Backbone as JSON Lines, residues from 0, in Angstrom:
{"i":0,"aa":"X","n":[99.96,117.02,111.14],"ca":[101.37,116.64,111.1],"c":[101.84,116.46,109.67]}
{"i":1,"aa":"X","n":[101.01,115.88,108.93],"ca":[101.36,115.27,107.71],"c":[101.44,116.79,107.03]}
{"i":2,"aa":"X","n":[102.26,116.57,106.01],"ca":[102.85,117.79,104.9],"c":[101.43,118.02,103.48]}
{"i":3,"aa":"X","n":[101.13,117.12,103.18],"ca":[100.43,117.24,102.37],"c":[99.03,116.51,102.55]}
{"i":4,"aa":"X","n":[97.52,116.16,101.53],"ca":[96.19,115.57,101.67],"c":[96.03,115.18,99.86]}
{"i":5,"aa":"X","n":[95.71,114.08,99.89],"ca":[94.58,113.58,98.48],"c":[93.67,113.54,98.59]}
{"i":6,"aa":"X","n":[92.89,113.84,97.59],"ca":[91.37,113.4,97.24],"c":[90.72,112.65,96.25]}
{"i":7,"aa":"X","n":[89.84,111.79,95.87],"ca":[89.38,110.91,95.07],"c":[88.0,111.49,94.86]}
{"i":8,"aa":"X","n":[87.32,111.71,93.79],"ca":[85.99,111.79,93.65],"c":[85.94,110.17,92.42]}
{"i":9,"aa":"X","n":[85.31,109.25,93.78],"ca":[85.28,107.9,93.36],"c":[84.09,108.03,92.13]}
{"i":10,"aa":"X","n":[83.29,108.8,92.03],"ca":[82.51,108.82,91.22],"c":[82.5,109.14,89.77]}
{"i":11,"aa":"X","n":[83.43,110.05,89.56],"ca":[83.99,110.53,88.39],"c":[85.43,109.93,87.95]}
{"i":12,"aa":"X","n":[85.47,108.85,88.83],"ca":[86.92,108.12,88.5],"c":[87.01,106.68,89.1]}
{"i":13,"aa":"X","n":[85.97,106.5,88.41],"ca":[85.96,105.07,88.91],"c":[86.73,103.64,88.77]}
{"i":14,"aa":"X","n":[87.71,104.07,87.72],"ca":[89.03,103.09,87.4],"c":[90.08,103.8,88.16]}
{"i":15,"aa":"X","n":[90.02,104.43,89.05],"ca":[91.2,105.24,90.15],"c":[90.89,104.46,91.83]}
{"i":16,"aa":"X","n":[90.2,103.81,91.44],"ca":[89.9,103.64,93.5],"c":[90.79,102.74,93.9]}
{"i":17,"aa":"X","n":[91.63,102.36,93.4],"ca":[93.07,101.43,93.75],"c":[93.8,102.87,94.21]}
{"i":18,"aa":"X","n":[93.67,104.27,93.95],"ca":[94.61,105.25,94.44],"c":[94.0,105.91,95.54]}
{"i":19,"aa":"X","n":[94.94,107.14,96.09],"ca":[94.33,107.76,97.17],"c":[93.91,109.41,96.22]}
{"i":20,"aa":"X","n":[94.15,109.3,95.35],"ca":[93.44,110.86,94.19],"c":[94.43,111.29,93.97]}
{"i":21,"aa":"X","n":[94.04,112.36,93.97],"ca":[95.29,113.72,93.65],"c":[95.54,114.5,94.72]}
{"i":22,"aa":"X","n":[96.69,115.58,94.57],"ca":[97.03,116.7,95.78],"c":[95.88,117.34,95.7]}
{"i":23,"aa":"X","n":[94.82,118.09,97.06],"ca":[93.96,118.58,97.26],"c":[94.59,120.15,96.65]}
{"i":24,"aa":"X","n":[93.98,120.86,96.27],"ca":[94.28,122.44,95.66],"c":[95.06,123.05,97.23]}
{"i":25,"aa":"X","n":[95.95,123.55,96.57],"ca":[97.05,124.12,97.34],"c":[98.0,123.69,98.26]}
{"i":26,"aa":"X","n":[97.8,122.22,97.61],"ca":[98.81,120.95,98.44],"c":[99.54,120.57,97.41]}
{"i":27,"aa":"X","n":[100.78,119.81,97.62],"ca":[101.86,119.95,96.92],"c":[102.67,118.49,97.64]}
{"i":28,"aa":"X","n":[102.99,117.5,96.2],"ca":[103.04,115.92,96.51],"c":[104.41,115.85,95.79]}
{"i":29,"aa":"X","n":[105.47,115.32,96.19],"ca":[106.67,114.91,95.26],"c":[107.04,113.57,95.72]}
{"i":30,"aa":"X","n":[107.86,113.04,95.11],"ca":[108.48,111.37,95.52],"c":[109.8,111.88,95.22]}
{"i":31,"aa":"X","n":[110.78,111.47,96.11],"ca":[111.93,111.33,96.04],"c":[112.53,110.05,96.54]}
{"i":32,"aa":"X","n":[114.35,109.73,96.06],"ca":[114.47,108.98,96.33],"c":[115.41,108.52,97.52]}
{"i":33,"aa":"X","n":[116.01,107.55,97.55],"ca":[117.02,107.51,99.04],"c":[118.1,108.67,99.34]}
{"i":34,"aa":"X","n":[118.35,109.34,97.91],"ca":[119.16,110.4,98.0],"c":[118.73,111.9,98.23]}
{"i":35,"aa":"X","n":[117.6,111.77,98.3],"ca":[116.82,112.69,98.33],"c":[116.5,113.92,96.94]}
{"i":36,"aa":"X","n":[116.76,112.81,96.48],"ca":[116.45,113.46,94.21],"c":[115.0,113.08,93.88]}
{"i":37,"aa":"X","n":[114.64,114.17,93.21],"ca":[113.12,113.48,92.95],"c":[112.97,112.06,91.3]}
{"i":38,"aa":"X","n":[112.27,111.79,92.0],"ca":[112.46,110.27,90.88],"c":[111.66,110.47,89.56]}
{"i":39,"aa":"X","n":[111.91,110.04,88.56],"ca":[111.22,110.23,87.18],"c":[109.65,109.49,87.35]}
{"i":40,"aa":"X","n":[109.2,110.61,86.23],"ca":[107.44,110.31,86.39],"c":[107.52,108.69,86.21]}
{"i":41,"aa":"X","n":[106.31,108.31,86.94],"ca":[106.04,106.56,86.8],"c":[106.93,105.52,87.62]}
{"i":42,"aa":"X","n":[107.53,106.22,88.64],"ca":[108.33,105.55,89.05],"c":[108.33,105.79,90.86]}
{"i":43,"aa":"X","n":[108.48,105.22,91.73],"ca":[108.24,104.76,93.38],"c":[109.17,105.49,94.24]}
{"i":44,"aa":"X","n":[108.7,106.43,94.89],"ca":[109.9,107.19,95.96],"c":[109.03,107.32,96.73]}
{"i":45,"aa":"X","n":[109.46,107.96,97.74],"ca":[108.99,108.01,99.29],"c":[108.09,109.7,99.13]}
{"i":46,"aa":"X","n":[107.05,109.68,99.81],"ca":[106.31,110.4,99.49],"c":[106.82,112.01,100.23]}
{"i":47,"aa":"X","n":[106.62,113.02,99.74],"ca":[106.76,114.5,100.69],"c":[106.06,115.55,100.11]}
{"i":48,"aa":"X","n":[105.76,116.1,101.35],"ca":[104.17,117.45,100.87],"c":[104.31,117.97,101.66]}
{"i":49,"aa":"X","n":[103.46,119.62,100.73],"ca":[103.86,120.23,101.48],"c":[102.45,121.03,101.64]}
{"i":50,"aa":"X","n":[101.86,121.68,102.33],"ca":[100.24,122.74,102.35],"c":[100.57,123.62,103.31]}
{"i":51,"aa":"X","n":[99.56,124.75,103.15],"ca":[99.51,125.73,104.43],"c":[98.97,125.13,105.6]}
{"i":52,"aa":"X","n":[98.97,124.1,105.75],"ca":[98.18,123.56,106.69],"c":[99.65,122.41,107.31]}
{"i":53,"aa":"X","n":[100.73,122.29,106.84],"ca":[101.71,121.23,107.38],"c":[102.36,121.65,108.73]}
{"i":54,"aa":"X","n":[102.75,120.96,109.73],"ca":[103.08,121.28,111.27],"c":[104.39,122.08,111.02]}
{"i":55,"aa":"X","n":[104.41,122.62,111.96],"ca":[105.85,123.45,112.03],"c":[106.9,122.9,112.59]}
{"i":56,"aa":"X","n":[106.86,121.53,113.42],"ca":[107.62,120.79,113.93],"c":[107.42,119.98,114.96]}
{"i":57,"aa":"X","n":[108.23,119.09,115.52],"ca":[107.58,118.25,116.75],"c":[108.31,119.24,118.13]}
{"i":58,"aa":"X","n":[107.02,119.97,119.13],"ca":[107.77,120.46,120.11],"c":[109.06,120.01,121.12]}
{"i":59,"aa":"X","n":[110.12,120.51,120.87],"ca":[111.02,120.56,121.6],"c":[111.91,119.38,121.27]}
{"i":60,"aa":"X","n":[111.48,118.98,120.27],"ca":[112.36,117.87,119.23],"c":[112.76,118.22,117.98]}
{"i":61,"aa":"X","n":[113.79,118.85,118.16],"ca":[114.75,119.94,116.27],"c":[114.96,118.64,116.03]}
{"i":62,"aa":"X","n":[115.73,117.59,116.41],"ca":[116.32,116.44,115.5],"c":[115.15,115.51,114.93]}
{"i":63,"aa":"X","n":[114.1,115.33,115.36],"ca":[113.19,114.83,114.97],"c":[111.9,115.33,113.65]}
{"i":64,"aa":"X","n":[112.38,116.77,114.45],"ca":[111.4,117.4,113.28],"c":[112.54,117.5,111.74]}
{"i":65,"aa":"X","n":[114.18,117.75,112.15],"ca":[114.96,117.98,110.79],"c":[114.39,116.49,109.99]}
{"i":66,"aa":"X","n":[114.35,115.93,110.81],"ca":[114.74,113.9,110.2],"c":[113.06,113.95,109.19]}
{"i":67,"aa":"X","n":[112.26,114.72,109.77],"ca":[110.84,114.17,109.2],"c":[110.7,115.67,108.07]}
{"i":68,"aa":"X","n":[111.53,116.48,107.35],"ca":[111.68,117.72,106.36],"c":[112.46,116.96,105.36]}
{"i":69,"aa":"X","n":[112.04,117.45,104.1],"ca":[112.97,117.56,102.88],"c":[112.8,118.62,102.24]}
{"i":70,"aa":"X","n":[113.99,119.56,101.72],"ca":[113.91,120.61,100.95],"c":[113.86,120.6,99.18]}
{"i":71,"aa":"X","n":[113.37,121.16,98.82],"ca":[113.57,121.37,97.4],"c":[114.9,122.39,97.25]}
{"i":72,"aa":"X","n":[115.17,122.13,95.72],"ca":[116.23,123.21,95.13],"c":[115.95,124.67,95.21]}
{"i":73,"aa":"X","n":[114.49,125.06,95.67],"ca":[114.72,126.3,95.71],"c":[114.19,126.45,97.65]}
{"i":74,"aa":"X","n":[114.7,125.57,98.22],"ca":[114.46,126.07,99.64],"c":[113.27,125.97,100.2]}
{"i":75,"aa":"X","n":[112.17,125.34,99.2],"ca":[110.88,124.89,99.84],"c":[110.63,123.8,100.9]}
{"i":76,"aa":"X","n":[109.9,123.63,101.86],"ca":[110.2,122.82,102.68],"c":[108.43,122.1,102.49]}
{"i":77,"aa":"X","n":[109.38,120.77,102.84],"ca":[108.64,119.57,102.88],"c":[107.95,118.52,103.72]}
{"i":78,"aa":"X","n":[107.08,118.14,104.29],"ca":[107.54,116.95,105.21],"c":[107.33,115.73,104.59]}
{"i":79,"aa":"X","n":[108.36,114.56,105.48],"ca":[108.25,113.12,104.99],"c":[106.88,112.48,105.57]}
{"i":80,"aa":"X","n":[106.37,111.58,104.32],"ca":[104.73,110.85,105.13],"c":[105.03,109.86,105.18]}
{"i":81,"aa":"X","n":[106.38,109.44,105.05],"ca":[106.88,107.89,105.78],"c":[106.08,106.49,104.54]}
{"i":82,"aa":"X","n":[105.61,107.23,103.86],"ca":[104.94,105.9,102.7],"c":[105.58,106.19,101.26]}
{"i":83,"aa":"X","n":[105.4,105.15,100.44],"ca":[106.41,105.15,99.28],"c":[105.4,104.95,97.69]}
{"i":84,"aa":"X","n":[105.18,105.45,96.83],"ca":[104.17,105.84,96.36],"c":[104.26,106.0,94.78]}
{"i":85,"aa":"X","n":[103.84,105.63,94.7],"ca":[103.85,106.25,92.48],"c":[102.97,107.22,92.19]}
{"i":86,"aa":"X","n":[102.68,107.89,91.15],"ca":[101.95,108.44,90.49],"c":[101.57,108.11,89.15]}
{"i":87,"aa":"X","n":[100.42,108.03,89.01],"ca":[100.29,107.88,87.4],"c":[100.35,108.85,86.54]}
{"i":88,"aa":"X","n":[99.79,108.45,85.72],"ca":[99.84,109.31,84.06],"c":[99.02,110.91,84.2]}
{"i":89,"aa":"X","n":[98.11,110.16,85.17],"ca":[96.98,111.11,85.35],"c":[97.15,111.94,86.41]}
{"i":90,"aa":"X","n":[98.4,111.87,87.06],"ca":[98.48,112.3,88.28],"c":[97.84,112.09,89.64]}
{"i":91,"aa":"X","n":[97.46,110.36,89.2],"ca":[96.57,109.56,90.87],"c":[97.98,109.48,91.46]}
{"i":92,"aa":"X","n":[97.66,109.27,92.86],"ca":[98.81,108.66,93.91],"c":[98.62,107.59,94.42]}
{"i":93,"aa":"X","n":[99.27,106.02,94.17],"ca":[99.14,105.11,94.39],"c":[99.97,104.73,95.53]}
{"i":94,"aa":"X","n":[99.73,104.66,96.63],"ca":[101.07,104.6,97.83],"c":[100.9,102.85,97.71]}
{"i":95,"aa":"X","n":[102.35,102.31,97.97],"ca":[102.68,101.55,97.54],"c":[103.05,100.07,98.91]}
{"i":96,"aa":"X","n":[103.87,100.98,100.05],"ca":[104.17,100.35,101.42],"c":[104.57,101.5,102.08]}
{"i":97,"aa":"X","n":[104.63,101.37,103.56],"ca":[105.59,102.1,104.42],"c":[106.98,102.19,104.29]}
{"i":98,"aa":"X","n":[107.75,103.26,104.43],"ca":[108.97,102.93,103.63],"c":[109.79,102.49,104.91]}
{"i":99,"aa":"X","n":[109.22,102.14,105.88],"ca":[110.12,101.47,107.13],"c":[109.69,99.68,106.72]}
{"i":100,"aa":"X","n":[108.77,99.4,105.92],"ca":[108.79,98.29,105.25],"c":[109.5,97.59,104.09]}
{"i":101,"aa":"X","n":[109.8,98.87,103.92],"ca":[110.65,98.9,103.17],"c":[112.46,97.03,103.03]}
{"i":102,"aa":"X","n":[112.23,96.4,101.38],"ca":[113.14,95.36,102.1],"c":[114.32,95.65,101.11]}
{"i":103,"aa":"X","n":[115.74,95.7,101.78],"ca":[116.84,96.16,100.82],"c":[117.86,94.94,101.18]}
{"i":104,"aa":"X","n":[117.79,93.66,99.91],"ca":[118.56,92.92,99.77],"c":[119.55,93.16,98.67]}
{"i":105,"aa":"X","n":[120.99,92.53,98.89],"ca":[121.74,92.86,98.13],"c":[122.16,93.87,97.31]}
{"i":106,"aa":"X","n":[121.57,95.09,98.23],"ca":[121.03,96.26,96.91],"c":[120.14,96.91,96.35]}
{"i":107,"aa":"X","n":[119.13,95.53,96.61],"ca":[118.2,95.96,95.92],"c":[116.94,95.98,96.49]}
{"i":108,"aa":"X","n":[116.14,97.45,96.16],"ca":[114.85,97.88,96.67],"c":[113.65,96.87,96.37]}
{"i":109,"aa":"X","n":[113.32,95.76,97.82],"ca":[112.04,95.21,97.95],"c":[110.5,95.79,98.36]}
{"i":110,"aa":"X","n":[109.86,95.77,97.53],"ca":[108.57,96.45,98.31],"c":[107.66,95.25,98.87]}
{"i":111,"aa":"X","n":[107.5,94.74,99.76],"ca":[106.43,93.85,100.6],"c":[105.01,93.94,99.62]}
{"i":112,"aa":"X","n":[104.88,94.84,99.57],"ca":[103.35,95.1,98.81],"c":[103.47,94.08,97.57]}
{"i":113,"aa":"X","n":[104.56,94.64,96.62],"ca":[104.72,93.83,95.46],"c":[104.49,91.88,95.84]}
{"i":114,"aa":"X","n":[105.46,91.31,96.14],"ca":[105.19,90.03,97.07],"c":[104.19,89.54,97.55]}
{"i":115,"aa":"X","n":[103.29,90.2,98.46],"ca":[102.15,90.24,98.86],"c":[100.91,89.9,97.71]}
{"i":116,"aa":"X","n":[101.32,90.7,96.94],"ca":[100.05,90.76,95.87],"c":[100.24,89.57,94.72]}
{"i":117,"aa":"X","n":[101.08,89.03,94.92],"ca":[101.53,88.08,94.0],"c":[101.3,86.47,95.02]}
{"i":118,"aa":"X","n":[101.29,86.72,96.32],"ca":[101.32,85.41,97.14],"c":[99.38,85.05,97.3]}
{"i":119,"aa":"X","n":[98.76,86.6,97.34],"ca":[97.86,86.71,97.57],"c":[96.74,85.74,96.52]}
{"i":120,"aa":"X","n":[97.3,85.61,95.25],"ca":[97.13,85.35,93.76],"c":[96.91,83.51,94.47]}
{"i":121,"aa":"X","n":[97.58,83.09,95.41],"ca":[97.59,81.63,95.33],"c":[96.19,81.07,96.03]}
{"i":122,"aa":"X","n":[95.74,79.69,95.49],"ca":[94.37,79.29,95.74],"c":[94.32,78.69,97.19]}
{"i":123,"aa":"X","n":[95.46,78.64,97.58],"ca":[95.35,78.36,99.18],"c":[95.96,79.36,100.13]}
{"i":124,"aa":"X","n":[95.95,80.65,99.8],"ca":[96.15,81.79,100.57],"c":[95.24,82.3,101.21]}
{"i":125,"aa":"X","n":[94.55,82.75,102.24],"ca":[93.41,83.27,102.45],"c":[93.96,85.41,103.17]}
{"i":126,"aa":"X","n":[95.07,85.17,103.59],"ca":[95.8,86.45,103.91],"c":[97.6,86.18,103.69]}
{"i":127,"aa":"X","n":[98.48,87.41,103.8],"ca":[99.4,87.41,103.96],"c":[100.22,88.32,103.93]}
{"i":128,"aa":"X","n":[101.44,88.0,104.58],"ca":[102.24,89.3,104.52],"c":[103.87,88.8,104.51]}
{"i":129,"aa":"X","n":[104.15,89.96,104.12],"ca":[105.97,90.22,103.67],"c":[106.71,90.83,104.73]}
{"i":130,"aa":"X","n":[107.74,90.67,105.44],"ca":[108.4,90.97,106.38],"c":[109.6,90.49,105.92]}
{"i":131,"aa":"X","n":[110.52,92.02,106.65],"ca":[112.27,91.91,105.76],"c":[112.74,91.4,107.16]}
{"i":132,"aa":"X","n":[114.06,90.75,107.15],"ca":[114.63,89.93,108.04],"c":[115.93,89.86,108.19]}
{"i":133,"aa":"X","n":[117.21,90.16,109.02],"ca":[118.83,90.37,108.63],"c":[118.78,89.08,108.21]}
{"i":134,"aa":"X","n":[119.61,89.39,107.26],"ca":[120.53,88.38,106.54],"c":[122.05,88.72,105.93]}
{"i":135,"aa":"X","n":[123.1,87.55,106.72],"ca":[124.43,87.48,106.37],"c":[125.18,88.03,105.11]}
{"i":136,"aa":"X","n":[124.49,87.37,104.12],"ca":[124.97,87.21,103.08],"c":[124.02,88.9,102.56]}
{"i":137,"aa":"X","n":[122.84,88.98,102.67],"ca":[122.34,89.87,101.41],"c":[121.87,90.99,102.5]}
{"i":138,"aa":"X","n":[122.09,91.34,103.91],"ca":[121.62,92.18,104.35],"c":[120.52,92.55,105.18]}
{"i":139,"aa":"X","n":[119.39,92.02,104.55],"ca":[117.86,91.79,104.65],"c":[117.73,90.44,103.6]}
{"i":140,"aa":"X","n":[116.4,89.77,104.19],"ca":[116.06,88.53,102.81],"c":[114.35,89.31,103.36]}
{"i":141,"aa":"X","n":[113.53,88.87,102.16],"ca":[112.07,88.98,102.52],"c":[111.52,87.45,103.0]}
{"i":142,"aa":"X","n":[110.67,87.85,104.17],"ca":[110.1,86.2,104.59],"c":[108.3,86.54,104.79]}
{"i":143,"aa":"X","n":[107.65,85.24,104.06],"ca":[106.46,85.4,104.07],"c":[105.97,84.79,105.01]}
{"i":144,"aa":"X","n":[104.1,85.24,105.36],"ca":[103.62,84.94,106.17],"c":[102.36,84.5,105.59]}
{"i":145,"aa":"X","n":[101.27,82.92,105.74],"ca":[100.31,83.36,104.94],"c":[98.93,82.59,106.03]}
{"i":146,"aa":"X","n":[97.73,82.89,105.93],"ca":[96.74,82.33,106.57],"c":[95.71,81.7,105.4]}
{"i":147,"aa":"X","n":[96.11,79.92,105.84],"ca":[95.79,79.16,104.89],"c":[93.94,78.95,104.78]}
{"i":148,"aa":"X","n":[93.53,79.04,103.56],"ca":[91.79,79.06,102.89],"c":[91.24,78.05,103.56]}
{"i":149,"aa":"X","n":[90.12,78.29,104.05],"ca":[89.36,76.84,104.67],"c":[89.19,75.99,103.67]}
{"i":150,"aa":"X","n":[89.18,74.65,103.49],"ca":[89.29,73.96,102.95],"c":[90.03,73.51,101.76]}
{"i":151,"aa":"X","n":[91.15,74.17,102.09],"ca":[92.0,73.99,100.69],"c":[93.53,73.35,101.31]}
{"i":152,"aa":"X","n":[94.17,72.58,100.93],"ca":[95.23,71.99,101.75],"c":[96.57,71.68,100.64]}
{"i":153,"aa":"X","n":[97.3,72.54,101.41],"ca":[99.11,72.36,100.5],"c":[99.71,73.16,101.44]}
{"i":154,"aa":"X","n":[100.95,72.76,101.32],"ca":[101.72,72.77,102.52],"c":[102.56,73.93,102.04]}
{"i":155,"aa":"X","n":[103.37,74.98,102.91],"ca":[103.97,75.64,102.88],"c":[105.02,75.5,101.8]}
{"i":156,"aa":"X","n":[105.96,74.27,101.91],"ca":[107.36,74.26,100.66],"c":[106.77,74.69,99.51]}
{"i":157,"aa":"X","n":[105.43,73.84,99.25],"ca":[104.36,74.13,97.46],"c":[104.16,75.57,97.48]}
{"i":158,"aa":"X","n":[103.57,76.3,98.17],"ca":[103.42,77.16,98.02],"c":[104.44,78.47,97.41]}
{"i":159,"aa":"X","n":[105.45,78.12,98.5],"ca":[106.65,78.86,98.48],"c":[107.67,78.75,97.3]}
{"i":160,"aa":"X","n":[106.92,77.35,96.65],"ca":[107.79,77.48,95.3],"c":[106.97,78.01,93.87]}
{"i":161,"aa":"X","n":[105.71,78.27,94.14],"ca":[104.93,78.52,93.25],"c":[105.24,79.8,93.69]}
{"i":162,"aa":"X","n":[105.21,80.77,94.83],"ca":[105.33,82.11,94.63],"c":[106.7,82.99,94.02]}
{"i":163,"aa":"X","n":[107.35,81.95,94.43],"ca":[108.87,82.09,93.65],"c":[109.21,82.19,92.49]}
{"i":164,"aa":"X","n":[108.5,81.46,91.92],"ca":[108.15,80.95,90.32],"c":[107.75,82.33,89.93]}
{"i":165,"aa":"X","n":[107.03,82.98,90.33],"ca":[106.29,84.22,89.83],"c":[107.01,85.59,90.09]}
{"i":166,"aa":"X","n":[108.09,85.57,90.79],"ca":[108.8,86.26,91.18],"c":[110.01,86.8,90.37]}
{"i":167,"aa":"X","n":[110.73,87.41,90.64],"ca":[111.75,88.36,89.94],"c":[112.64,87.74,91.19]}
{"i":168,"aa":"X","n":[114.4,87.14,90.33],"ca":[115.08,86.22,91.23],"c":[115.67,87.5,92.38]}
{"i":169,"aa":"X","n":[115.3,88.75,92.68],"ca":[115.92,89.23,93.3],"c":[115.04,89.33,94.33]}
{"i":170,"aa":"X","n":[113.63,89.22,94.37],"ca":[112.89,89.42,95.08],"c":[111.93,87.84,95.65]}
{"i":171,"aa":"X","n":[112.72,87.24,95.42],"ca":[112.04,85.97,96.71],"c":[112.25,85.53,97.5]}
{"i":172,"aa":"X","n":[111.02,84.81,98.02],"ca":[110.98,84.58,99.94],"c":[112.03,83.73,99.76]}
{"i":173,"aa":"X","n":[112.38,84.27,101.14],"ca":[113.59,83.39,101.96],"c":[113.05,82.13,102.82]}
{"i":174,"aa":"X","n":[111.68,82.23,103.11],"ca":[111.23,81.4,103.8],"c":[109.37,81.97,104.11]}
{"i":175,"aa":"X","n":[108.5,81.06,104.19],"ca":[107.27,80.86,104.8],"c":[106.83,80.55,106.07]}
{"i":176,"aa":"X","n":[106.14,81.58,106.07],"ca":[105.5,80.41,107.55],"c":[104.25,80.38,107.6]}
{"i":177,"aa":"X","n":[103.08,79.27,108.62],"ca":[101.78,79.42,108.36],"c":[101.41,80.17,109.84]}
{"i":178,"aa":"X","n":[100.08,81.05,109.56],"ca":[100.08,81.19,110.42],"c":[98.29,81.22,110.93]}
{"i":179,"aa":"X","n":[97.88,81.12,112.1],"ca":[96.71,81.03,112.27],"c":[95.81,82.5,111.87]}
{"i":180,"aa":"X","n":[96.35,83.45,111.85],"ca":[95.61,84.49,111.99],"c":[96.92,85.31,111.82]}
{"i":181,"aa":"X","n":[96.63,86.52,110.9],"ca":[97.47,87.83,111.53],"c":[97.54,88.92,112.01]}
{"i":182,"aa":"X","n":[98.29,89.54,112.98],"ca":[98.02,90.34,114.03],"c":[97.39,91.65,113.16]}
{"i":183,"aa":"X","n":[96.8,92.16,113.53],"ca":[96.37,93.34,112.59],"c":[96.21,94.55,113.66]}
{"i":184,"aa":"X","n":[95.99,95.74,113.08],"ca":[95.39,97.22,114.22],"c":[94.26,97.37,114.81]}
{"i":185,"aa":"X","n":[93.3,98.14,114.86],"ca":[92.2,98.23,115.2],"c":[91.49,98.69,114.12]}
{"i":186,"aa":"X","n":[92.37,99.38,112.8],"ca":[92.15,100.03,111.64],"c":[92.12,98.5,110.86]}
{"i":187,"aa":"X","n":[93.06,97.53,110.68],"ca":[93.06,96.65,109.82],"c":[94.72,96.78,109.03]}
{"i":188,"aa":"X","n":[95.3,97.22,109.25],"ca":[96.35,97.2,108.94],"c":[97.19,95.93,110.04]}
{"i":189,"aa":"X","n":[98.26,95.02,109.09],"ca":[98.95,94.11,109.64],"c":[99.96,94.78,110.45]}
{"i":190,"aa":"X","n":[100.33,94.37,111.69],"ca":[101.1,94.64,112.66],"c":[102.97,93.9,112.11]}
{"i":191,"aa":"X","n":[103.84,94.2,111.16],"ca":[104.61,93.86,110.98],"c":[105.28,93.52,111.99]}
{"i":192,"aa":"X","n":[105.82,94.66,113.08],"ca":[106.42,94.29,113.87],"c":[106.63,93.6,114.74]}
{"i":193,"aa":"X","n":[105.29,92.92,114.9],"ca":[104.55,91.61,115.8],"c":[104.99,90.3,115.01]}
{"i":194,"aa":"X","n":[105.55,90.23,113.85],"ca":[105.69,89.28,112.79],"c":[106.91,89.26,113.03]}
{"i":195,"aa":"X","n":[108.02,90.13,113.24],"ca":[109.2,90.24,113.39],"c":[109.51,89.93,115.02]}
{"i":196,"aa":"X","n":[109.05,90.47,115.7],"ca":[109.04,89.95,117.11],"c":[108.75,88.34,117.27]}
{"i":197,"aa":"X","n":[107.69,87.75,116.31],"ca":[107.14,86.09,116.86],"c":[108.58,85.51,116.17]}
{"i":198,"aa":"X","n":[108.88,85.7,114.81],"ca":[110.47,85.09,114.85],"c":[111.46,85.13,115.16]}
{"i":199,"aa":"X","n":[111.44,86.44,115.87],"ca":[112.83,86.75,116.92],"c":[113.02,86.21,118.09]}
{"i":200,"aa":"X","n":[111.67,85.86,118.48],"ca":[111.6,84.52,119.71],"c":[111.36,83.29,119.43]}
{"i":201,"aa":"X","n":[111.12,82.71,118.2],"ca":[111.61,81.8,117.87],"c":[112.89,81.34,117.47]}
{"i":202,"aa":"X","n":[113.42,82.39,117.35],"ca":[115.2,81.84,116.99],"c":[115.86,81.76,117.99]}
{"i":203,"aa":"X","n":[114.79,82.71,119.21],"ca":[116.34,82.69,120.46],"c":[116.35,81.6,121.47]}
C-alpha cells in the first residue's frame, strides 16, 4: 500500500538508529506541506513516496485512493504514508508523529512527539503521551497523559508546571492527567484514540 520503503544498515551508521535510513534504491521520499509544497531541507512535512512497487489504489474506492495521492510538478504520482518526518543532512528519515496526531492550536503546528519527549525528561514520569483536544478559544489545546515512576511522588499541577517551563509558550499542556497504565497496540504503539475517548466520557 505504502508509496515508498527505508533502510538502515545499523552497523555502518550507528549515530542514525533514532532514524528509519534512507529511500531503498528506486524508491523515492519527499515531505510536503499542508499545501501540498514541498518543504525546505531540515524541516517536517508529511511524508510521500513513490516505488515500482506502490498500490494502484484502494478497490472500488476513487475518493479514497485520490485523498491518499500527491502529485509532483511534473505529474509524478505519489502516495501519502500518513506520518510527518524530517530528513537530515545526510539524507536519514526521522518520522516524527502521525500526521492525524497531528495538534493545530491557534495556528500553530503541534507535534505530540515534541511534548512527549520533553515530559518524558521528568524524574517522576515513567510513560506518556500528548493528545490534541477542541478548544474554544485556540481550536485544539494539547493535553498530557503520564504513568507515574514507582516510587517517586509529585503530583500532577508540579509536574505540569515544570513541563511548561520547558516548553515554547505556544506549545503547552492545557492540562494533565495521571494515569495507571496506557492503552497501547499489540505492536506497542499508544492507542491515542482510547485517550480521547476516556475524556470524552468523562466530560459527558
Amino acid at each position: 500500500e505504502g508509496g515508498a520503503s527505508c533502510a538502515l544498515n545499523a552497523t555502518a551508521n550507528p549515530t542514525k538508529l533514532h532514524t528509519v535510513g534512507q529511500p531503498m534504491p528506486g524508491h523515492e521520499i519527499r515531505l510536503i506541506d499542508d499545501d501540498g509544497v514541498e518543504v525546505a531541507p531540515g524541516e517536517m512535512g508529511e511524508v510521500v513516496g513513490r516505488s515500482p512497487a506502490m498500490m494502484n489504489g484502494y478497490h472500488g474506492r476513487s475518493e479514497a485512493t485520490r485523498d491518499a495521492e500527491w502529485h509532483d510538478a511534473d505529474g509524478n504520482r505519489y502516495i501519502r504514508h500518513g506520518d510527518v518526518g524530517r530528513f537530515d543532512e545526510d539524507g536519514f528519515l526521522t518520522l516524527m508523529d502521525r500526521k492525524k496526531d497531528l495538534i493545530i492550536s491557534g495556528g500553530f503546528n503541534i507535534y505530540p512527539s515534541d511534548l512527549e519527549a520533553v515530559m518524558a525528561q521528568h524524574p517522576a514520569v515513567a510513560d506518556c503521551a500528548v493528545i490534541g483536544v477542541s478548544s474554544e478559544a485556540w481550536g485544539e489545546t494539547p493535553v498530557g497523559f503520564y504513568v507515574r515512576r514507582d516510587g517517586v511522588i509529585e503530583d500532577a499541577p508540579a509536574i505540569l508546571a515544570w513541563v511548561n517551563g520547558q516548553l515554547g509558550k505556544t506549545q503547552r499542556l492545557s492540562a494533565l492527567h495521571i494515569a495507571d497504565e496506557l492503552p497501547r497496540s499489540a505492536i506497542g504503539k499508544v492507542l491515542k484514540r482510547e485517550l480521547r475517548d476516556r475524556l470524552a466520557g468523562a466530560a459527558a
